[in-house]
């Protein structure tokens, strides 16, 4: 065995690209798994690594200055290189190209997350904002403080959360959505329908089936000619994996731009792994490849990647990543949670009335629970998640009775 082969089998230096939740947890998980070699964490932003969910809540409303991770990087002997753009990957040389020069690695973890989609023609227009980074939140806080008229483009999860914060700050809010309903890409029409009323209940105006023709300074012009005054425009029309920098690297990407990792979160290249929003993975549970843009995936996946790196080093079995996807959203005074993947479900069962303050929806496939959406019913979510993991068959009549604990519906 050559010296080079020995180095590939036992990584001496792990580099993690991306300092969000997935990147930070990857570095920490390596130490927790017993990795003793050098670990370098590279982040494009100059800030101490921070958590993103509070940006649309406490940070945006000025209730917290930041959301830095409580991690002792120095104590864990993790080298931080912040404010550093990574521009390319030369896999044959095991080298990253960065703005400060090449960085060599023995194993590499891609954790670059996702980048928000921009509204065509709105780039560079004063008053147009995205909400993805700490700097974005810092720019938006004065907008809320001054109680500007705000137009939100997109009625997805981030659009709803920002609209909630803007209404809490006293802003007049109009949300423009091209689809016929909120969350059109995430939920079936009958499930999303009750959520449309949440906007009006909060005092926000929701315009569905409406497209933006152009954005001008101080106004949004709709395709039907209406002009909406806008002291600020917040664009929340989705995100794509932040993988453009990997073009030509040899890392296989899917049609959605995600790194196509395997069940151990290994990429198509040796010694290169991928976690979080930038990576898709095969799910045996659901029989399809999943791309999950949510916090829990960024939290859980790094343990698998670290275990895979350790397996290569120590010769142990490879881990398998096949989670029940989970996320939550706080909007319009409601706590919304979702677990699973409902795309291939054959039965939808309501637990309660969508017009009420609390209700749930369950999706079944061949009698087994595959997904659950819970609005103000956290017990349904917790029990449903365990039922999905177990694959137990359920009694649909008991599932439909909100007075019956979901776990009691198992046959």
Tab-separated table of N, CA and C in Angstrom, residues 138-207:
chain	number	residue	atom	x	y	z
A	138	UNK	N	-30.105	42.351	9.728
A	138	UNK	CA	-29.687	43.656	10.239
A	138	UNK	C	-30.198	44.786	9.348
A	139	UNK	N	-30.219	44.551	8.032
A	139	UNK	CA	-30.727	45.575	7.107
A	139	UNK	C	-32.239	45.730	7.211
A	140	UNK	N	-32.929	44.653	7.574
A	140	UNK	CA	-34.387	44.698	7.640
A	140	UNK	C	-34.910	45.246	8.963
A	141	UNK	N	-34.139	45.170	10.016
A	141	UNK	CA	-34.628	45.642	11.315
A	141	UNK	C	-35.047	47.107	11.288
A	142	UNK	N	-34.256	48.012	10.694
A	142	UNK	CA	-34.701	49.416	10.638
A	142	UNK	C	-35.982	49.603	9.824
A	143	UNK	N	-36.173	48.747	8.811
A	143	UNK	CA	-37.399	48.811	8.013
A	143	UNK	C	-38.606	48.564	8.903
A	144	UNK	N	-38.506	47.558	9.766
A	144	UNK	CA	-39.610	47.247	10.673
A	144	UNK	C	-39.755	48.332	11.732
A	145	UNK	N	-38.632	48.838	12.198
A	145	UNK	CA	-38.687	49.891	13.227
A	145	UNK	C	-39.425	51.120	12.715
A	146	UNK	N	-39.253	51.426	11.427
A	146	UNK	CA	-39.881	52.628	10.848
A	146	UNK	C	-41.295	52.328	10.347
A	147	UNK	N	-41.736	51.093	10.502
A	147	UNK	CA	-43.096	50.680	10.138
A	147	UNK	C	-43.455	51.054	8.697
A	148	UNK	N	-42.553	50.713	7.804
A	148	UNK	CA	-42.803	50.935	6.378
A	148	UNK	C	-43.935	50.036	5.877
A	149	UNK	N	-44.538	50.462	4.746
A	149	UNK	CA	-45.369	49.531	3.996
A	149	UNK	C	-44.437	48.475	3.405
A	150	UNK	N	-44.773	47.201	3.633
A	150	UNK	CA	-43.908	46.116	3.191
A	150	UNK	C	-44.661	45.221	2.219
A	151	UNK	N	-44.013	44.890	1.113
A	151	UNK	CA	-44.552	43.900	0.178
A	151	UNK	C	-43.662	42.661	0.246
A	152	UNK	N	-44.269	41.531	0.506
A	152	UNK	CA	-43.558	40.258	0.544
A	152	UNK	C	-43.914	39.490	-0.720
A	153	UNK	N	-42.917	39.066	-1.457
A	153	UNK	CA	-43.144	38.275	-2.666
A	153	UNK	C	-42.908	36.811	-2.326
A	154	UNK	N	-43.984	36.034	-2.324
A	154	UNK	CA	-43.900	34.618	-2.001
A	154	UNK	C	-44.590	34.292	-0.692
A	155	UNK	N	-45.570	33.370	-0.750
A	155	UNK	CA	-46.309	32.973	0.452
A	155	UNK	C	-45.918	31.564	0.874
A	156	UNK	N	-44.607	31.321	0.886
A	156	UNK	CA	-44.087	30.067	1.412
A	156	UNK	C	-43.799	30.203	2.894
A	157	UNK	N	-42.965	29.310	3.418
A	157	UNK	CA	-42.666	29.336	4.860
A	157	UNK	C	-41.974	30.630	5.262
A	158	UNK	N	-40.946	31.036	4.518
A	158	UNK	CA	-40.187	32.224	4.923
A	158	UNK	C	-41.031	33.477	4.736
A	159	UNK	N	-41.858	33.513	3.677
A	159	UNK	CA	-42.727	34.671	3.461
A	159	UNK	C	-43.717	34.838	4.594
A	160	UNK	N	-44.300	33.728	5.051
A	160	UNK	CA	-45.260	33.776	6.160
A	160	UNK	C	-44.579	34.212	7.451
A	161	UNK	N	-43.374	33.708	7.692
A	161	UNK	CA	-42.670	34.079	8.926
A	161	UNK	C	-42.297	35.559	8.917
A	162	UNK	N	-41.832	36.054	7.763
A	162	UNK	CA	-41.495	37.477	7.719
A	162	UNK	C	-42.744	38.332	7.847
A	163	UNK	N	-43.827	37.942	7.178
A	163	UNK	CA	-45.071	38.702	7.293
A	163	UNK	C	-45.543	38.760	8.735
A	164	UNK	N	-45.372	37.658	9.450
A	164	UNK	CA	-45.727	37.617	10.872
A	164	UNK	C	-44.918	38.639	11.658
A	165	UNK	N	-43.609	38.669	11.428
A	165	UNK	CA	-42.742	39.607	12.148
A	165	UNK	C	-43.068	41.050	11.786
A	166	UNK	N	-43.319	41.289	10.498
A	166	UNK	CA	-43.623	42.655	10.059
A	166	UNK	C	-44.934	43.153	10.653
A	167	UNK	N	-45.941	42.287	10.742
A	167	UNK	CA	-47.200	42.688	11.373
A	167	UNK	C	-46.993	42.939	12.873
A	168	UNK	N	-46.175	42.113	13.512
A	168	UNK	CA	-45.885	42.312	14.938
A	168	UNK	C	-45.197	43.648	15.180
A	169	UNK	N	-44.441	44.124	14.172
A	169	UNK	CA	-43.751	45.407	14.291
A	169	UNK	C	-44.651	46.582	13.903
A	170	UNK	N	-45.860	46.303	13.443
A	170	UNK	CA	-46.793	47.374	13.105
A	170	UNK	C	-46.771	47.814	11.662
A	171	UNK	N	-46.127	47.037	10.792
A	171	UNK	CA	-46.076	47.395	9.379
A	171	UNK	C	-47.366	46.977	8.664
A	172	UNK	N	-47.721	47.742	7.636
A	172	UNK	CA	-48.759	47.297	6.713
A	172	UNK	C	-48.107	46.300	5.759
A	173	UNK	N	-48.706	45.118	5.612
A	173	UNK	CA	-48.060	44.031	4.865
A	173	UNK	C	-48.984	43.522	3.762
A	174	UNK	N	-48.443	43.446	2.548
A	174	UNK	CA	-49.129	42.793	1.431
A	174	UNK	C	-48.232	41.663	0.940
A	175	UNK	N	-48.800	40.470	0.824
A	175	UNK	CA	-48.052	39.309	0.353
A	175	UNK	C	-48.564	38.947	-1.034
A	176	UNK	N	-47.659	38.861	-1.994
A	176	UNK	CA	-47.991	38.561	-3.381
A	176	UNK	C	-47.521	37.149	-3.705
A	177	UNK	N	-48.451	36.308	-4.122
A	177	UNK	CA	-48.132	34.912	-4.427
A	177	UNK	C	-48.638	34.554	-5.822
A	178	UNK	N	-47.746	34.022	-6.662
A	178	UNK	CA	-48.121	33.698	-8.034
A	178	UNK	C	-49.094	32.525	-8.096
A	179	UNK	N	-48.964	31.583	-7.168
A	179	UNK	CA	-49.847	30.416	-7.163
A	179	UNK	C	-51.213	30.791	-6.597
A	180	UNK	N	-52.130	29.848	-6.654
A	180	UNK	CA	-53.506	30.112	-6.226
A	180	UNK	C	-53.679	30.049	-4.717
A	181	UNK	N	-52.623	29.669	-4.002
A	181	UNK	CA	-52.741	29.496	-2.548
A	181	UNK	C	-51.357	29.597	-1.921
A	182	UNK	N	-51.306	29.784	-0.605
A	182	UNK	CA	-50.010	29.730	0.071
A	182	UNK	C	-49.433	28.318	0.025
A	183	UNK	N	-48.134	28.214	0.134
A	183	UNK	CA	-47.444	26.930	0.260
A	183	UNK	C	-47.810	25.953	-0.852
A	184	UNK	N	-48.007	26.503	-2.058
A	184	UNK	CA	-48.472	25.669	-3.168
A	184	UNK	C	-47.480	24.567	-3.508
A	185	UNK	N	-46.202	24.826	-3.337
A	185	UNK	CA	-45.210	23.808	-3.658
A	185	UNK	C	-44.980	22.805	-2.556
A	186	UNK	N	-45.575	23.050	-1.386
A	186	UNK	CA	-45.289	22.204	-0.236
A	186	UNK	C	-46.459	21.345	0.208
A	187	UNK	N	-47.690	21.851	0.045
A	187	UNK	CA	-48.854	21.163	0.590
A	187	UNK	C	-49.981	21.083	-0.434
A	188	UNK	N	-50.840	20.048	-0.345
A	188	UNK	CA	-51.997	19.969	-1.233
A	188	UNK	C	-52.948	21.139	-1.004
A	189	UNK	N	-53.767	21.416	-2.000
A	189	UNK	CA	-54.664	22.573	-1.948
A	189	UNK	C	-55.575	22.541	-0.728
A	190	UNK	N	-56.171	21.388	-0.432
A	190	UNK	CA	-57.132	21.352	0.670
A	190	UNK	C	-56.467	21.564	2.025
A	191	UNK	N	-55.187	21.232	2.133
A	191	UNK	CA	-54.479	21.423	3.401
A	191	UNK	C	-54.023	22.866	3.546
A	192	UNK	N	-53.573	23.468	2.441
A	192	UNK	CA	-53.097	24.854	2.492
A	192	UNK	C	-54.238	25.858	2.566
A	193	UNK	N	-55.433	25.463	2.127
A	193	UNK	CA	-56.555	26.412	2.059
A	193	UNK	C	-56.844	27.121	3.379
A	194	UNK	N	-56.908	26.415	4.517
A	194	UNK	CA	-57.198	27.130	5.764
A	194	UNK	C	-56.127	28.155	6.131
A	195	UNK	N	-54.917	27.951	5.628
A	195	UNK	CA	-53.816	28.841	6.002
A	195	UNK	C	-53.943	30.210	5.356
A	196	UNK	N	-54.683	30.285	4.254
A	196	UNK	CA	-54.872	31.584	3.593
A	196	UNK	C	-55.567	32.567	4.521
A	197	UNK	N	-56.480	32.077	5.351
A	197	UNK	CA	-57.213	32.954	6.270
A	197	UNK	C	-56.320	33.524	7.361
A	198	UNK	N	-55.208	32.858	7.639
A	198	UNK	CA	-54.320	33.340	8.702
A	198	UNK	C	-53.776	34.728	8.382
A	199	UNK	N	-53.549	34.994	7.100
A	199	UNK	CA	-53.011	36.300	6.706
A	199	UNK	C	-53.983	37.416	7.074
A	200	UNK	N	-55.241	37.276	6.651
A	200	UNK	CA	-56.240	38.303	6.940
A	200	UNK	C	-56.465	38.449	8.439
A	201	UNK	N	-56.453	37.320	9.160
A	201	UNK	CA	-56.634	37.370	10.612
A	201	UNK	C	-55.554	38.220	11.277
A	202	UNK	N	-54.359	38.221	10.680
A	202	UNK	CA	-53.246	38.975	11.269
A	202	UNK	C	-53.221	40.429	10.797
A	203	UNK	N	-54.090	40.752	9.830
A	203	UNK	CA	-54.094	42.104	9.280
A	203	UNK	C	-53.245	42.259	8.038
A	204	UNK	N	-52.684	41.159	7.534
A	204	UNK	CA	-51.911	41.204	6.289
A	204	UNK	C	-52.844	40.926	5.115
A	205	UNK	N	-52.537	41.508	3.957
A	205	UNK	CA	-53.314	41.246	2.753
A	205	UNK	C	-52.586	40.218	1.904
A	206	UNK	N	-53.284	39.161	1.506
A	206	UNK	CA	-52.706	38.110	0.674
A	206	UNK	C	-53.314	38.174	-0.715
A	207	UNK	N	-52.480	38.359	-1.729
A	207	UNK	CA	-52.923	38.390	-3.121
A	207	UNK	C	-52.406	37.137	-3.805
